[in-house]
PDB file of C-alpha atoms in Angstrom:
ATOM      1  CA  UNK A  17     -45.011 109.990  44.888  1.00  0.00           C
ATOM      2  CA  UNK A  18     -46.182 110.596  41.391  1.00  0.00           C
ATOM      3  CA  UNK A  19     -43.641 111.969  38.948  1.00  0.00           C
ATOM      4  CA  UNK A  20     -43.752 114.902  36.624  1.00  0.00           C
ATOM      5  CA  UNK A  21     -46.731 114.498  34.295  1.00  0.00           C
ATOM      6  CA  UNK A  22     -46.828 116.012  30.802  1.00  0.00           C
ATOM      7  CA  UNK A  23     -49.932 116.046  28.474  1.00  0.00           C
ATOM      8  CA  UNK A  24     -50.564 115.364  25.749  1.00  0.00           C
ATOM      9  CA  UNK A  25     -47.664 112.891  24.813  1.00  0.00           C
ATOM     10  CA  UNK A  26     -48.003 113.516  21.076  1.00  0.00           C
ATOM     11  CA  UNK A  27     -49.287 116.571  19.054  1.00  0.00           C
ATOM     12  CA  UNK A  28     -49.647 117.044  15.406  1.00  0.00           C
ATOM     13  CA  UNK A  29     -50.237 120.726  14.294  1.00  0.00           C
ATOM     14  CA  UNK A  30     -50.190 122.714  11.124  1.00  0.00           C
ATOM     15  CA  UNK A  31     -47.940 125.720  10.480  1.00  0.00           C
ATOM     16  CA  UNK A  32     -49.566 128.903  11.807  1.00  0.00           C
ATOM     17  CA  UNK A  33     -51.667 127.237  14.427  1.00  0.00           C
ATOM     18  CA  UNK A  34     -51.027 127.520  18.176  1.00  0.00           C
ATOM     19  CA  UNK A  35     -50.576 124.756  20.733  1.00  0.00           C
ATOM     20  CA  UNK A  36     -50.673 124.527  24.553  1.00  0.00           C
ATOM     21  CA  UNK A  37     -48.786 122.000  26.470  1.00  0.00           C
ATOM     22  CA  UNK A  38     -49.377 121.102  30.083  1.00  0.00           C
ATOM     23  CA  UNK A  39     -47.014 120.047  32.944  1.00  0.00           C
ATOM     24  CA  UNK A  40     -48.069 118.957  36.496  1.00  0.00           C
ATOM     25  CA  UNK A  41     -44.999 118.832  38.688  1.00  0.00           C
ATOM     26  CA  UNK A  42     -44.206 116.462  41.670  1.00  0.00           C
ATOM     27  CA  UNK A  43     -46.199 117.376  44.694  1.00  0.00           C
ATOM     28  CA  UNK A  44     -44.509 119.984  46.853  1.00  0.00           C
ATOM     29  CA  UNK A  45     -42.321 121.163  43.926  1.00  0.00           C
ATOM     30  CA  UNK A  46     -42.692 124.874  43.297  1.00  0.00           C
ATOM     31  CA  UNK A  47     -40.253 125.415  40.432  1.00  0.00           C
ATOM     32  CA  UNK A  48     -41.200 124.385  36.966  1.00  0.00           C
ATOM     33  CA  UNK A  49     -38.860 124.752  33.877  1.00  0.00           C
ATOM     34  CA  UNK A  50     -39.287 123.969  30.247  1.00  0.00           C
ATOM     35  CA  UNK A  51     -36.830 122.697  27.698  1.00  0.00           C
ATOM     36  CA  UNK A  52     -36.803 122.069  23.951  1.00  0.00           C
ATOM     37  CA  UNK A  53     -35.026 119.037  22.603  1.00  0.00           C
ATOM     38  CA  UNK A  54     -34.163 118.813  18.909  1.00  0.00           C
ATOM     39  CA  UNK A  55     -31.604 116.566  17.173  1.00  0.00           C
ATOM     40  CA  UNK A  56     -29.683 119.547  15.860  1.00  0.00           C
ATOM     41  CA  UNK A  57     -29.760 121.877  18.881  1.00  0.00           C
ATOM     42  CA  UNK A  58     -30.012 119.195  21.731  1.00  0.00           C
ATOM     43  CA  UNK A  59     -31.599 120.476  24.935  1.00  0.00           C
ATOM     44  CA  UNK A  60     -32.315 124.174  25.273  1.00  0.00           C
ATOM     45  CA  UNK A  61     -33.862 126.063  28.173  1.00  0.00           C
ATOM     46  CA  UNK A  62     -37.103 127.903  27.522  1.00  0.00           C
ATOM     47  CA  UNK A  63     -38.208 129.337  30.842  1.00  0.00           C
ATOM     48  CA  UNK A  64     -38.699 128.695  34.427  1.00  0.00           C
ATOM     49  CA  UNK A  65     -41.506 129.543  36.784  1.00  0.00           C
ATOM     50  CA  UNK A  66     -41.601 129.832  40.557  1.00  0.00           C
ATOM     51  CA  UNK A  67     -44.629 130.828  42.535  1.00  0.00           C
ATOM     52  CA  UNK A  68     -46.530 131.882  39.381  1.00  0.00           C
ATOM     53  CA  UNK A  69     -43.701 134.265  38.194  1.00  0.00           C
ATOM     54  CA  UNK A  70     -41.334 133.619  35.319  1.00  0.00           C
ATOM     55  CA  UNK A  71     -38.040 133.850  36.902  1.00  0.00           C
ATOM     56  CA  UNK A  72     -35.625 132.994  34.168  1.00  0.00           C
ATOM     57  CA  UNK A  73     -35.990 132.898  30.299  1.00  0.00           C
ATOM     58  CA  UNK A  74     -33.940 131.374  27.596  1.00  0.00           C
ATOM     59  CA  UNK A  75     -33.283 132.779  24.108  1.00  0.00           C
ATOM     60  CA  UNK A  76     -36.504 131.943  22.303  1.00  0.00           C
ATOM     61  CA  UNK A  77     -38.832 134.182  20.365  1.00  0.00           C
ATOM     62  CA  UNK A  78     -41.995 135.774  21.983  1.00  0.00           C
ATOM     63  CA  UNK A  79     -44.062 133.180  20.357  1.00  0.00           C
ATOM     64  CA  UNK A  80     -43.119 130.972  23.072  1.00  0.00           C
ATOM     65  CA  UNK A  81     -44.784 131.816  26.349  1.00  0.00           C
ATOM     66  CA  UNK A  82     -45.825 130.164  29.635  1.00  0.00           C
ATOM     67  CA  UNK A  83     -47.612 130.423  32.886  1.00  0.00           C
ATOM     68  CA  UNK A  84     -47.795 128.767  36.174  1.00  0.00           C
ATOM     69  CA  UNK A  85     -50.867 128.429  38.408  1.00  0.00           C
ATOM     70  CA  UNK A  86     -51.163 128.651  42.096  1.00  0.00           C
ATOM     71  CA  UNK A  87     -51.061 124.850  42.471  1.00  0.00           C
ATOM     72  CA  UNK A  88     -47.661 124.967  40.578  1.00  0.00           C
ATOM     73  CA  UNK A  89     -48.932 123.399  37.458  1.00  0.00           C
ATOM     74  CA  UNK A  90     -47.591 125.033  34.322  1.00  0.00           C
ATOM     75  CA  UNK A  91     -48.585 125.533  30.710  1.00  0.00           C
ATOM     76  CA  UNK A  92     -46.492 126.532  27.771  1.00  0.00           C
ATOM     77  CA  UNK A  93     -48.017 128.066  24.672  1.00  0.00           C
ATOM     78  CA  UNK A  94     -46.499 128.286  21.225  1.00  0.00           C
ATOM     79  CA  UNK A  95     -48.209 130.611  18.709  1.00  0.00           C
ATOM     80  CA  UNK A  96     -47.875 130.849  14.984  1.00  0.00           C
ATOM     81  CA  UNK A  97     -46.265 127.459  14.760  1.00  0.00           C
ATOM     82  CA  UNK A  98     -43.390 127.090  12.428  1.00  0.00           C
ATOM     83  CA  UNK A  99     -41.805 123.713  10.951  1.00  0.00           C
ATOM     84  CA  UNK A 100     -38.678 124.364  13.080  1.00  0.00           C
ATOM     85  CA  UNK A 101     -40.805 124.149  16.287  1.00  0.00           C
ATOM     86  CA  UNK A 102     -41.151 120.377  15.832  1.00  0.00           C
ATOM     87  CA  UNK A 103     -39.381 118.993  18.852  1.00  0.00           C
ATOM     88  CA  UNK A 104     -39.729 117.143  22.195  1.00  0.00           C
ATOM     89  CA  UNK A 105     -40.763 119.544  24.814  1.00  0.00           C
ATOM     90  CA  UNK A 106     -39.726 118.528  28.344  1.00  0.00           C
ATOM     91  CA  UNK A 107     -40.882 119.878  31.636  1.00  0.00           C
ATOM     92  CA  UNK A 108     -38.858 119.553  34.806  1.00  0.00           C
ATOM     93  CA  UNK A 109     -39.643 120.379  38.526  1.00  0.00           C
ATOM     94  CA  UNK A 110     -37.651 120.972  41.587  1.00  0.00           C
ATOM     95  CA  UNK A 111     -38.262 122.196  45.032  1.00  0.00           C
ATOM     96  CA  UNK A 112     -37.246 125.785  44.316  1.00  0.00           C
ATOM     97  CA  UNK A 113     -34.870 125.658  41.269  1.00  0.00           C
ATOM     98  CA  UNK A 114     -31.967 127.102  43.391  1.00  0.00           C
ATOM     99  CA  UNK A 115     -31.389 124.266  45.720  1.00  0.00           C
ATOM    100  CA  UNK A 116     -29.188 121.319  45.123  1.00  0.00           C
ATOM    101  CA  UNK A 117     -32.005 118.821  44.630  1.00  0.00           C
ATOM    102  CA  UNK A 118     -32.036 117.309  41.109  1.00  0.00           C
ATOM    103  CA  UNK A 119     -34.449 118.342  38.500  1.00  0.00           C
ATOM    104  CA  UNK A 120     -37.080 115.742  37.852  1.00  0.00           C
ATOM    105  CA  UNK A 121     -38.196 115.535  34.221  1.00  0.00           C
ATOM    106  CA  UNK A 122     -41.415 114.392  32.553  1.00  0.00           C
ATOM    107  CA  UNK A 123     -41.607 112.127  29.514  1.00  0.00           C
ATOM    108  CA  UNK A 124     -42.241 115.122  27.380  1.00  0.00           C
ATOM    109  CA  UNK A 125     -44.667 116.131  24.609  1.00  0.00           C
ATOM    110  CA  UNK A 126     -43.694 115.304  21.092  1.00  0.00           C
ATOM    111  CA  UNK A 127     -44.779 118.152  18.870  1.00  0.00           C
ATOM    112  CA  UNK A 128     -44.824 117.726  15.094  1.00  0.00           C
ATOM    113  CA  UNK A 129     -45.560 120.698  12.924  1.00  0.00           C
ATOM    114  CA  UNK A 130     -46.578 119.950   9.274  1.00  0.00           C
TER     115      UNK A 130
ATOM    116  CA  UNK B  54     -21.080 131.991  27.937  1.00  0.00           C
ATOM    117  CA  UNK B  55     -21.156 128.523  29.467  1.00  0.00           C
ATOM    118  CA  UNK B  56     -20.564 125.599  27.053  1.00  0.00           C
ATOM    119  CA  UNK B  57     -20.754 121.919  27.763  1.00  0.00           C
ATOM    120  CA  UNK B  58     -19.118 119.317  25.637  1.00  0.00           C
ATOM    121  CA  UNK B  59     -19.432 115.524  25.883  1.00  0.00           C
ATOM    122  CA  UNK B  60     -16.935 113.078  24.411  1.00  0.00           C
ATOM    123  CA  UNK B  61     -17.376 110.670  22.793  1.00  0.00           C
ATOM    124  CA  UNK B  62     -20.652 111.239  20.948  1.00  0.00           C
ATOM    125  CA  UNK B  63     -21.249 107.466  20.689  1.00  0.00           C
ATOM    126  CA  UNK B  64     -19.817 104.432  22.279  1.00  0.00           C
ATOM    127  CA  UNK B  65     -20.357 100.698  21.838  1.00  0.00           C
ATOM    128  CA  UNK B  66     -18.892  98.217  24.293  1.00  0.00           C
ATOM    129  CA  UNK B  67     -19.390  94.562  25.129  1.00  0.00           C
ATOM    130  CA  UNK B  68     -21.265  93.669  28.165  1.00  0.00           C
ATOM    131  CA  UNK B  69     -19.151  93.605  31.486  1.00  0.00           C
ATOM    132  CA  UNK B  70     -16.846  96.286  30.333  1.00  0.00           C
ATOM    133  CA  UNK B  71     -16.059  99.260  32.686  1.00  0.00           C
ATOM    134  CA  UNK B  72     -16.403 102.493  30.870  1.00  0.00           C
ATOM    135  CA  UNK B  73     -15.884 106.302  31.220  1.00  0.00           C
ATOM    136  CA  UNK B  74     -17.977 109.108  29.796  1.00  0.00           C
ATOM    137  CA  UNK B  75     -16.510 112.440  29.626  1.00  0.00           C
ATOM    138  CA  UNK B  76     -18.036 115.950  30.157  1.00  0.00           C
ATOM    139  CA  UNK B  77     -16.293 119.386  29.981  1.00  0.00           C
ATOM    140  CA  UNK B  78     -17.559 122.736  30.685  1.00  0.00           C
ATOM    141  CA  UNK B  79     -15.970 126.282  29.907  1.00  0.00           C
ATOM    142  CA  UNK B  80     -16.844 128.385  33.057  1.00  0.00           C
ATOM    143  CA  UNK B  81     -15.905 126.956  36.433  1.00  0.00           C
ATOM    144  CA  UNK B  82     -18.585 129.193  38.337  1.00  0.00           C
ATOM    145  CA  UNK B  83     -21.226 126.378  38.648  1.00  0.00           C
ATOM    146  CA  UNK B  84     -23.591 125.579  41.352  1.00  0.00           C
ATOM    147  CA  UNK B  85     -23.750 121.851  40.607  1.00  0.00           C
ATOM    148  CA  UNK B  86     -23.398 119.313  37.763  1.00  0.00           C
ATOM    149  CA  UNK B  87     -25.904 116.673  36.990  1.00  0.00           C
ATOM    150  CA  UNK B  88     -25.763 113.478  34.984  1.00  0.00           C
ATOM    151  CA  UNK B  89     -28.949 112.273  33.267  1.00  0.00           C
ATOM    152  CA  UNK B  90     -29.927 109.093  31.266  1.00  0.00           C
ATOM    153  CA  UNK B  91     -32.409 109.333  28.474  1.00  0.00           C
ATOM    154  CA  UNK B  92     -34.004 106.280  26.923  1.00  0.00           C
ATOM    155  CA  UNK B  93     -35.384 106.663  23.306  1.00  0.00           C
ATOM    156  CA  UNK B  94     -38.497 108.714  23.157  1.00  0.00           C
ATOM    157  CA  UNK B  95     -38.514 109.284  26.913  1.00  0.00           C
ATOM    158  CA  UNK B  96     -37.745 112.037  29.331  1.00  0.00           C
ATOM    159  CA  UNK B  97     -34.570 112.394  31.429  1.00  0.00           C
ATOM    160  CA  UNK B  98     -33.774 110.390  34.527  1.00  0.00           C
ATOM    161  CA  UNK B  99     -31.564 111.933  36.980  1.00  0.00           C
ATOM    162  CA  UNK B 100     -28.433 109.707  37.926  1.00  0.00           C
ATOM    163  CA  UNK B 101     -26.169 111.751  40.056  1.00  0.00           C
ATOM    164  CA  UNK B 102     -25.904 115.312  41.105  1.00  0.00           C
ATOM    165  CA  UNK B 103     -22.538 116.788  42.331  1.00  0.00           C
ATOM    166  CA  UNK B 104     -22.487 120.092  44.193  1.00  0.00           C
ATOM    167  CA  UNK B 105     -19.617 122.387  43.369  1.00  0.00           C
ATOM    168  CA  UNK B 106     -18.006 121.719  46.727  1.00  0.00           C
ATOM    169  CA  UNK B 107     -17.960 117.941  46.046  1.00  0.00           C
ATOM    170  CA  UNK B 108     -15.536 115.920  44.302  1.00  0.00           C
ATOM    171  CA  UNK B 109     -17.594 112.787  43.509  1.00  0.00           C
ATOM    172  CA  UNK B 110     -20.869 111.042  43.944  1.00  0.00           C
ATOM    173  CA  UNK B 111     -21.684 107.280  43.829  1.00  0.00           C
ATOM    174  CA  UNK B 112     -24.776 105.388  43.199  1.00  0.00           C
ATOM    175  CA  UNK B 113     -24.626 101.773  42.683  1.00  0.00           C
ATOM    176  CA  UNK B 114     -22.474 100.938  39.597  1.00  0.00           C
ATOM    177  CA  UNK B 115     -22.191 104.540  38.792  1.00  0.00           C
ATOM    178  CA  UNK B 116     -19.557 107.030  40.088  1.00  0.00           C
ATOM    179  CA  UNK B 117     -19.290 110.655  38.893  1.00  0.00           C
ATOM    180  CA  UNK B 118     -16.387 112.921  39.720  1.00  0.00           C
ATOM    181  CA  UNK B 119     -16.059 116.697  39.258  1.00  0.00           C
ATOM    182  CA  UNK B 120     -12.866 118.736  38.852  1.00  0.00           C
ATOM    183  CA  UNK B 121     -14.309 122.291  38.790  1.00  0.00           C
ATOM    184  CA  UNK B 122     -10.797 123.865  38.344  1.00  0.00           C
ATOM    185  CA  UNK B 123     -10.127 121.953  35.093  1.00  0.00           C
ATOM    186  CA  UNK B 124     -13.820 122.120  34.041  1.00  0.00           C
ATOM    187  CA  UNK B 125     -14.234 118.323  33.847  1.00  0.00           C
ATOM    188  CA  UNK B 126     -16.560 115.671  35.027  1.00  0.00           C
ATOM    189  CA  UNK B 127     -16.449 111.878  34.443  1.00  0.00           C
ATOM    190  CA  UNK B 128     -19.119 109.332  34.644  1.00  0.00           C
ATOM    191  CA  UNK B 129     -17.821 105.882  35.440  1.00  0.00           C
ATOM    192  CA  UNK B 130     -20.107 102.848  34.858  1.00  0.00           C
ATOM    193  CA  UNK B 131     -18.794  99.580  36.261  1.00  0.00           C
ATOM    194  CA  UNK B 132     -19.609  96.127  34.764  1.00  0.00           C
ATOM    195  CA  UNK B 133     -21.775  97.497  32.053  1.00  0.00           C
ATOM    196  CA  UNK B 134     -25.088  95.687  31.157  1.00  0.00           C
ATOM    197  CA  UNK B 135     -27.323  95.816  28.185  1.00  0.00           C
ATOM    198  CA  UNK B 136     -29.958  97.705  30.167  1.00  0.00           C
ATOM    199  CA  UNK B 137     -27.377 100.610  30.524  1.00  0.00           C
ATOM    200  CA  UNK B 138     -27.809 101.342  26.765  1.00  0.00           C
ATOM    201  CA  UNK B 139     -29.159 104.929  26.489  1.00  0.00           C
ATOM    202  CA  UNK B 140     -28.062 108.412  25.950  1.00  0.00           C
ATOM    203  CA  UNK B 141     -26.104 110.010  28.823  1.00  0.00           C
ATOM    204  CA  UNK B 142     -26.285 113.742  29.372  1.00  0.00           C
ATOM    205  CA  UNK B 143     -24.378 116.047  31.637  1.00  0.00           C
ATOM    206  CA  UNK B 144     -25.734 119.411  32.580  1.00  0.00           C
ATOM    207  CA  UNK B 145     -24.286 122.302  34.700  1.00  0.00           C
ATOM    208  CA  UNK B 146     -26.212 124.845  36.699  1.00  0.00           C
ATOM    209  CA  UNK B 147     -24.372 128.048  36.463  1.00  0.00           C
ATOM    210  CA  UNK B 148     -23.687 130.010  39.757  1.00  0.00           C
ATOM    211  CA  UNK B 149     -24.857 133.247  38.008  1.00  0.00           C
ATOM    212  CA  UNK B 150     -27.813 132.032  36.286  1.00  0.00           C
ATOM    213  CA  UNK B 151     -29.746 129.579  38.256  1.00  0.00           C
ATOM    214  CA  UNK B 152     -33.563 129.298  38.368  1.00  0.00           C
ATOM    215  CA  UNK B 153     -33.682 125.991  36.733  1.00  0.00           C
ATOM    216  CA  UNK B 154     -31.618 126.866  33.812  1.00  0.00           C
ATOM    217  CA  UNK B 155     -29.492 123.828  33.018  1.00  0.00           C
ATOM    218  CA  UNK B 156     -26.899 124.025  30.228  1.00  0.00           C
ATOM    219  CA  UNK B 157     -26.647 120.566  28.637  1.00  0.00           C
ATOM    220  CA  UNK B 158     -24.014 118.766  26.613  1.00  0.00           C
ATOM    221  CA  UNK B 159     -25.052 117.059  23.501  1.00  0.00           C
ATOM    222  CA  UNK B 160     -24.866 113.596  25.094  1.00  0.00           C
ATOM    223  CA  UNK B 161     -23.111 110.392  24.655  1.00  0.00           C
ATOM    224  CA  UNK B 162     -25.139 107.511  23.039  1.00  0.00           C
ATOM    225  CA  UNK B 163     -24.046 104.239  24.888  1.00  0.00           C
ATOM    226  CA  UNK B 164     -24.764 100.843  23.380  1.00  0.00           C
ATOM    227  CA  UNK B 165     -23.841  97.775  25.510  1.00  0.00           C
ATOM    228  CA  UNK B 166     -23.836  94.573  23.461  1.00  0.00           C
ATOM    229  CA  UNK B 167     -24.676  91.244  25.061  1.00  0.00           C
TER     230      UNK B 167
END
């Protein structure tokens, strides 16, 4: 079974631009969640989608948004990029996000904002 | 507000030693606790998941315990090997805020010397 796939692996953007990251969950998994990892703040929850609906959201500004498609694939978008948005963005999938099966993470997208 | 703390932040041991990593959390109303491993530049690999009703879980040389009443979990690694070198993260899923929202500790960076 293929794992969680995130594309692209690396991105370099300029302040003020916008970026879209993609995540394909494990087949059969309907919950997709996104996390931001930085050296200073560690891993922080962005949002979670289930059946195309945002079910939970972390404390991030509205510049961070996401969506989920009918095949459970998810995208997150960051608009008006700031230097502080440089981070590793991780996507995780699980069967439904409420059960006791572990989250499965992708290898992340490394975003650098210059 | 749930907070997760991991001690120590870094640990260096010679190969073959048994070691214990610690994780503490402030709110005992958790659904589960998970231990992850992260290699440099990579995503997270799930090691063990302990449900709130369980006391411990074992996988190979790894054993994780959970004491919900005291807000503590430990990850025991037996007969450490250089390949165990990585950052180990614990995370809790709060009973009142599920939906994929794990709260992570800052991690313990483990180095096992040959």
